[in-house]
mmCIF file of C-alpha atoms and ligand atoms in Angstrom:
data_model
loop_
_atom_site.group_PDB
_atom_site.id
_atom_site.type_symbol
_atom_site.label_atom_id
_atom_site.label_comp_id
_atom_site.label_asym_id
_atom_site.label_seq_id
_atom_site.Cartn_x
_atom_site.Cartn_y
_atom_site.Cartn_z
ATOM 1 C CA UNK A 1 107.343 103.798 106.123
ATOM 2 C CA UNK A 2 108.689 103.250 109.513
ATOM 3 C CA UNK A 3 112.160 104.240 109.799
ATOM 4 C CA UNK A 4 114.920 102.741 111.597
ATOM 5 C CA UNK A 5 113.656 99.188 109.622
ATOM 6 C CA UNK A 6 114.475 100.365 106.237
ATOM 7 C CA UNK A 7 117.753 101.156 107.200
ATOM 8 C CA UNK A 8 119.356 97.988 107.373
ATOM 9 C CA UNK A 9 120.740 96.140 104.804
ATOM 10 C CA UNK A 10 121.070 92.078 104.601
ATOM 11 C CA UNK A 11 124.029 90.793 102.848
ATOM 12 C CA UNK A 12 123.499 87.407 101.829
ATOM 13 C CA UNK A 13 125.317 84.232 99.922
ATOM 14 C CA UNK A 14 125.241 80.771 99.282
ATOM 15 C CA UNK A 15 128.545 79.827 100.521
ATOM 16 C CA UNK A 16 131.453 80.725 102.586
ATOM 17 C CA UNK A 17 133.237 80.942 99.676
ATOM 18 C CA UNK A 18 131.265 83.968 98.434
ATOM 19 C CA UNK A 19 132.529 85.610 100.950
ATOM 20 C CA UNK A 20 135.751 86.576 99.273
ATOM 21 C CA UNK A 21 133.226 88.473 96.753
ATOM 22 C CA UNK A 22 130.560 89.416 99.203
ATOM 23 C CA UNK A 23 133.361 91.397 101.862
ATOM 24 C CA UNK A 24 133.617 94.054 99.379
ATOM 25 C CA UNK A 25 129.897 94.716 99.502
ATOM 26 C CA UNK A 26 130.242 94.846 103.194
ATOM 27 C CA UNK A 27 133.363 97.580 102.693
ATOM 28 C CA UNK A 28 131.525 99.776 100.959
ATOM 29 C CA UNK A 29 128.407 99.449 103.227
ATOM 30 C CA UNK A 30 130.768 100.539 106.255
ATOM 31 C CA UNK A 31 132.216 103.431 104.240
ATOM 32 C CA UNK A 32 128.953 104.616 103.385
ATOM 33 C CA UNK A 33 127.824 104.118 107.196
ATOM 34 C CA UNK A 34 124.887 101.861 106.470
ATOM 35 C CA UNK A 35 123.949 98.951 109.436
ATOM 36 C CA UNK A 36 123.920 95.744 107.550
ATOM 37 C CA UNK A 37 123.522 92.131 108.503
ATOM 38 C CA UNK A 38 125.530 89.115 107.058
ATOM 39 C CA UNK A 39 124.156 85.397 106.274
ATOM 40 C CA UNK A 40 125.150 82.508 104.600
ATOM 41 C CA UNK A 41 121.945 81.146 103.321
ATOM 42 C CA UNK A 42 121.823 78.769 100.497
ATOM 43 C CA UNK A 43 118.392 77.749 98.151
ATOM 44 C CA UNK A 44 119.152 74.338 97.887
ATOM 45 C CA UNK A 45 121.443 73.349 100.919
ATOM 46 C CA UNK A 46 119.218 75.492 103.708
ATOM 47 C CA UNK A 47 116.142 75.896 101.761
ATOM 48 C CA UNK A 48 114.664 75.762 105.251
ATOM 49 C CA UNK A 49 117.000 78.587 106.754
ATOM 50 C CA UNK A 50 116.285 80.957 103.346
ATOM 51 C CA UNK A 51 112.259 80.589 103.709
ATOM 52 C CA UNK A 52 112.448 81.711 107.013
ATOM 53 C CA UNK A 53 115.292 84.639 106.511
ATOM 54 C CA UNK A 54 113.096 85.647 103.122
ATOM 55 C CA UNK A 55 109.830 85.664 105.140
ATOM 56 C CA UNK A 56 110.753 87.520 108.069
ATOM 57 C CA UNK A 57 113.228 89.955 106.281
ATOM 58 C CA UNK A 58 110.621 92.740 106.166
ATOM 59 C CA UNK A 59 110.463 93.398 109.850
ATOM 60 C CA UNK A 60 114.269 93.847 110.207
ATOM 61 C CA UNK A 61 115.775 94.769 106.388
ATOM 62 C CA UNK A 62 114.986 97.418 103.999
ATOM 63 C CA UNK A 63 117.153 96.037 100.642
ATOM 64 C CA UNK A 64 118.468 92.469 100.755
ATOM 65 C CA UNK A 65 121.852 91.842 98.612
ATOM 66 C CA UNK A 66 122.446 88.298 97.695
ATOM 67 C CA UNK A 67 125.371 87.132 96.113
ATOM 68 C CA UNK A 68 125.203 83.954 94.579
ATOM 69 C CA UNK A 69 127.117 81.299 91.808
ATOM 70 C CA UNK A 70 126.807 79.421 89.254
ATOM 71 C CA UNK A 71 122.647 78.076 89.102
ATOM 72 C CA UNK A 72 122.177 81.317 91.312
ATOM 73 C CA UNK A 73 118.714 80.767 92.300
ATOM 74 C CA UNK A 74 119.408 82.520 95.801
ATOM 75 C CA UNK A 75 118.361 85.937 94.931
ATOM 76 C CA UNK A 76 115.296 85.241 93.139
ATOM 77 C CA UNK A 77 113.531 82.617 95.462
ATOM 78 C CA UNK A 78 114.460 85.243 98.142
ATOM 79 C CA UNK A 79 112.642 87.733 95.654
ATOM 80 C CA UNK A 80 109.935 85.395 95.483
ATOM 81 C CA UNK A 81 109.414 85.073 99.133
ATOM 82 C CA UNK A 82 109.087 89.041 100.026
ATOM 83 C CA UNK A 83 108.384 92.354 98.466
ATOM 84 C CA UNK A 84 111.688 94.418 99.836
ATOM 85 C CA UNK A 85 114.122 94.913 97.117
ATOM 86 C CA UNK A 86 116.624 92.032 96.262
ATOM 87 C CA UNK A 87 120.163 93.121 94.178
ATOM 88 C CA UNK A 88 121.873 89.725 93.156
ATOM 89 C CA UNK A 89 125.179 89.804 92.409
ATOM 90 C CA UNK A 90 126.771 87.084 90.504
ATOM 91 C CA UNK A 91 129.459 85.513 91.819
ATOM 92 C CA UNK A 92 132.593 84.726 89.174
ATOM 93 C CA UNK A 93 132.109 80.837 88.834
ATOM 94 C CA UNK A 94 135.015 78.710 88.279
ATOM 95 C CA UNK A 95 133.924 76.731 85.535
ATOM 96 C CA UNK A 96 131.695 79.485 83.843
ATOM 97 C CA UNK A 97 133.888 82.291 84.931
ATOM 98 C CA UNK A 98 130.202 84.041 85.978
ATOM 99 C CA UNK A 99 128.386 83.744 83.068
ATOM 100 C CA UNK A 100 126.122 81.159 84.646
ATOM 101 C CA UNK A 101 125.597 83.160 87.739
ATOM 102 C CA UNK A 102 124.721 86.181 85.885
ATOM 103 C CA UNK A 103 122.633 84.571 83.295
ATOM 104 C CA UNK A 104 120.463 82.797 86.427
ATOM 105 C CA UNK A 105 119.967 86.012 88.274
ATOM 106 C CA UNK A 106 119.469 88.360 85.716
ATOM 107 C CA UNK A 107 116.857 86.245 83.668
ATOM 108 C CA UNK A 108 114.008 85.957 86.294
ATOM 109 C CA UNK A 109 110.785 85.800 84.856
ATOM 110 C CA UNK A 110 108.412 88.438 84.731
ATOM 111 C CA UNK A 111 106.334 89.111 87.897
ATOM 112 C CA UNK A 112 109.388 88.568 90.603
ATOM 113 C CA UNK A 113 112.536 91.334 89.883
ATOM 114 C CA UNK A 114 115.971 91.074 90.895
ATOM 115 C CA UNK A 115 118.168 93.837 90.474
ATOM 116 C CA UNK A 116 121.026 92.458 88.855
ATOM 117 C CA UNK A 117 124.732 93.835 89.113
ATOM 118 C CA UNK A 118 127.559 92.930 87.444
ATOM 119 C CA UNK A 119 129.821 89.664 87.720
ATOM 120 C CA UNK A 120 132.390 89.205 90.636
ATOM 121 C CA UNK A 121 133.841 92.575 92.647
ATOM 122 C CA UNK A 122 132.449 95.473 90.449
ATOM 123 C CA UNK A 123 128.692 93.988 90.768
ATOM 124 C CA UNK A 124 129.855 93.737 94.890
ATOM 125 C CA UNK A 125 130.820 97.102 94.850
ATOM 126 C CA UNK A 126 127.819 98.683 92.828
ATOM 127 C CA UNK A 127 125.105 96.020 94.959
ATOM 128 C CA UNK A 128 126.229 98.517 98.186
ATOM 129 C CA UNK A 129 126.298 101.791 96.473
ATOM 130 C CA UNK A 130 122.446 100.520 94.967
ATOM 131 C CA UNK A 131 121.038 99.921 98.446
ATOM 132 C CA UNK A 132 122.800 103.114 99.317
ATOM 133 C CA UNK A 133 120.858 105.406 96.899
ATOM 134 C CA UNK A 134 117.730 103.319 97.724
ATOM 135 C CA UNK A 135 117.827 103.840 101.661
ATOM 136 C CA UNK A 136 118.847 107.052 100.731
ATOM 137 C CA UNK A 137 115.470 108.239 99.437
ATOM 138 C CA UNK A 138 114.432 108.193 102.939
ATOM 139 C CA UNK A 139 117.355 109.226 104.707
ATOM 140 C CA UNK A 140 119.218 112.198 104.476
ATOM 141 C CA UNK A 141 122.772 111.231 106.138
ATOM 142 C CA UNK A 142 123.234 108.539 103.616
ATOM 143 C CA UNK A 143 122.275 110.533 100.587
ATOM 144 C CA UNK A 144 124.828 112.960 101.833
ATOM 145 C CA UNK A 145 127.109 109.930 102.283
ATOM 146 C CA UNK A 146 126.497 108.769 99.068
ATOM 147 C CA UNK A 147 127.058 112.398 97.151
ATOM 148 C CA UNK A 148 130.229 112.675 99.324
ATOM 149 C CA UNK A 149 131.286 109.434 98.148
ATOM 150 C CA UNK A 150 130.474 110.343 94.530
ATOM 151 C CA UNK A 151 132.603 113.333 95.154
ATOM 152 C CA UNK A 152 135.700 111.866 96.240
ATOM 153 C CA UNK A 153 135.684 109.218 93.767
ATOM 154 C CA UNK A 154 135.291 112.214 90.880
ATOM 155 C CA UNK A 155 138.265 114.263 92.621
ATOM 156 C CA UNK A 156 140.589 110.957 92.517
ATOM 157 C CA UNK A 157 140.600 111.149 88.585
ATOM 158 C CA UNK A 158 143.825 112.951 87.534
ATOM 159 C CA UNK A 159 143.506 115.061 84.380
ATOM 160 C CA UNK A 160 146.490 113.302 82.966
ATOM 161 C CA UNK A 161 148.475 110.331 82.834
ATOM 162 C CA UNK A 162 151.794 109.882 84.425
HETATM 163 C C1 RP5 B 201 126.542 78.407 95.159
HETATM 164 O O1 RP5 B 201 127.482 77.468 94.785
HETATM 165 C C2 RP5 B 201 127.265 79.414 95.989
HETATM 166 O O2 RP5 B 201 126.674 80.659 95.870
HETATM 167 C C3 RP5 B 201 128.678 79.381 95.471
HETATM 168 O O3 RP5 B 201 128.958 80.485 94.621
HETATM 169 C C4 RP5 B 201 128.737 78.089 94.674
HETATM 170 C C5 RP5 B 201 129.838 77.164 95.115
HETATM 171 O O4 RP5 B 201 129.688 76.895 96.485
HETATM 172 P P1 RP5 B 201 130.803 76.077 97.293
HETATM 173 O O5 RP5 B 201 130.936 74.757 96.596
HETATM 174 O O6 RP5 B 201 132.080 76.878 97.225
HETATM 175 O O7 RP5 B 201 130.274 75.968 98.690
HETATM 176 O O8 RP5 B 201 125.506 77.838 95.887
#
């Protein structure tokens, strides 16, 4: 595995409105320290810029996150299109409140995963800690990042309520 490569994380999503979801991955990825990379790329408006983002992502990216709402095909036709890892998160859909979203990325057919988080701001969080533990495998400041992190968030629980 070359090194620097992996390192980098994409952060993808279908619309500028995503965003709102998507800057909390991008929080996280700065706490942690990770390099990361953000796109709007949608499946069905820029099906041309996705195919080419998908198919030369494994030169420059180690985990892609997409974020993506409502018939959330993003993060699997991304999946389809290279072998790094792809984490969809769902976005919360107006009409659907996410349940669409989640239901479209987390039911991909055998033969092409995507790692599916949660709905909305919890699955943006967890998307950047999840490429943080993978990257971390081969790289020993962010596993110590991530175990710091861990740490703090542990110490923040008070043993009582107030
Ligand atoms: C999806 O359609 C995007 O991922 C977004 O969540 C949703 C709505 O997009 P906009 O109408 O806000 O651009 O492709």
């Amino acid at each position: 595995m070359k090194k620097n490569k992996n390192h980098k994380v994409a952060v993808i999503m279908g619309s500028q409105s995503d965003y709102k979801t998507m800057k909390i991955t991008v929080k996280i990825l700065k706490i942690i320290g990770l390099k990361y990379e953000t796109k709007i790329i949608s499946a069905h408006r820029t099906p041309k810029r996705m195919y080419e983002f998908a198919r030369s992502a494994k030169d420059k990216f180690g985990v892609i996150i997409a974020g993506a709402g409502g018939s959330a095909h993003l993060p699997g036709m991304v999946s389809a299109l290279t072998t790094i890892p792809v984490l969809g998160v769902p976005i919360e859909s107006k009409k659907l409140k996410g349940i669409d979203s989640l239901l479209s990325i987390a039911q991909m057919p055998k033969g092409v995963p995507v790692g599916t988080l949660a709905i909305g701001e919890d699955g943006a969080t967890n998307a950047a800690l999840l490429a943080a533990s993978i990257i971390a495998n081969n790289n020993s400041t962010i596993k110590k990042k991530l175990e710091n992190w861990r740490l703090s968030q542990t110490r923040s629980v008070k043993k009582k309520p107030k």
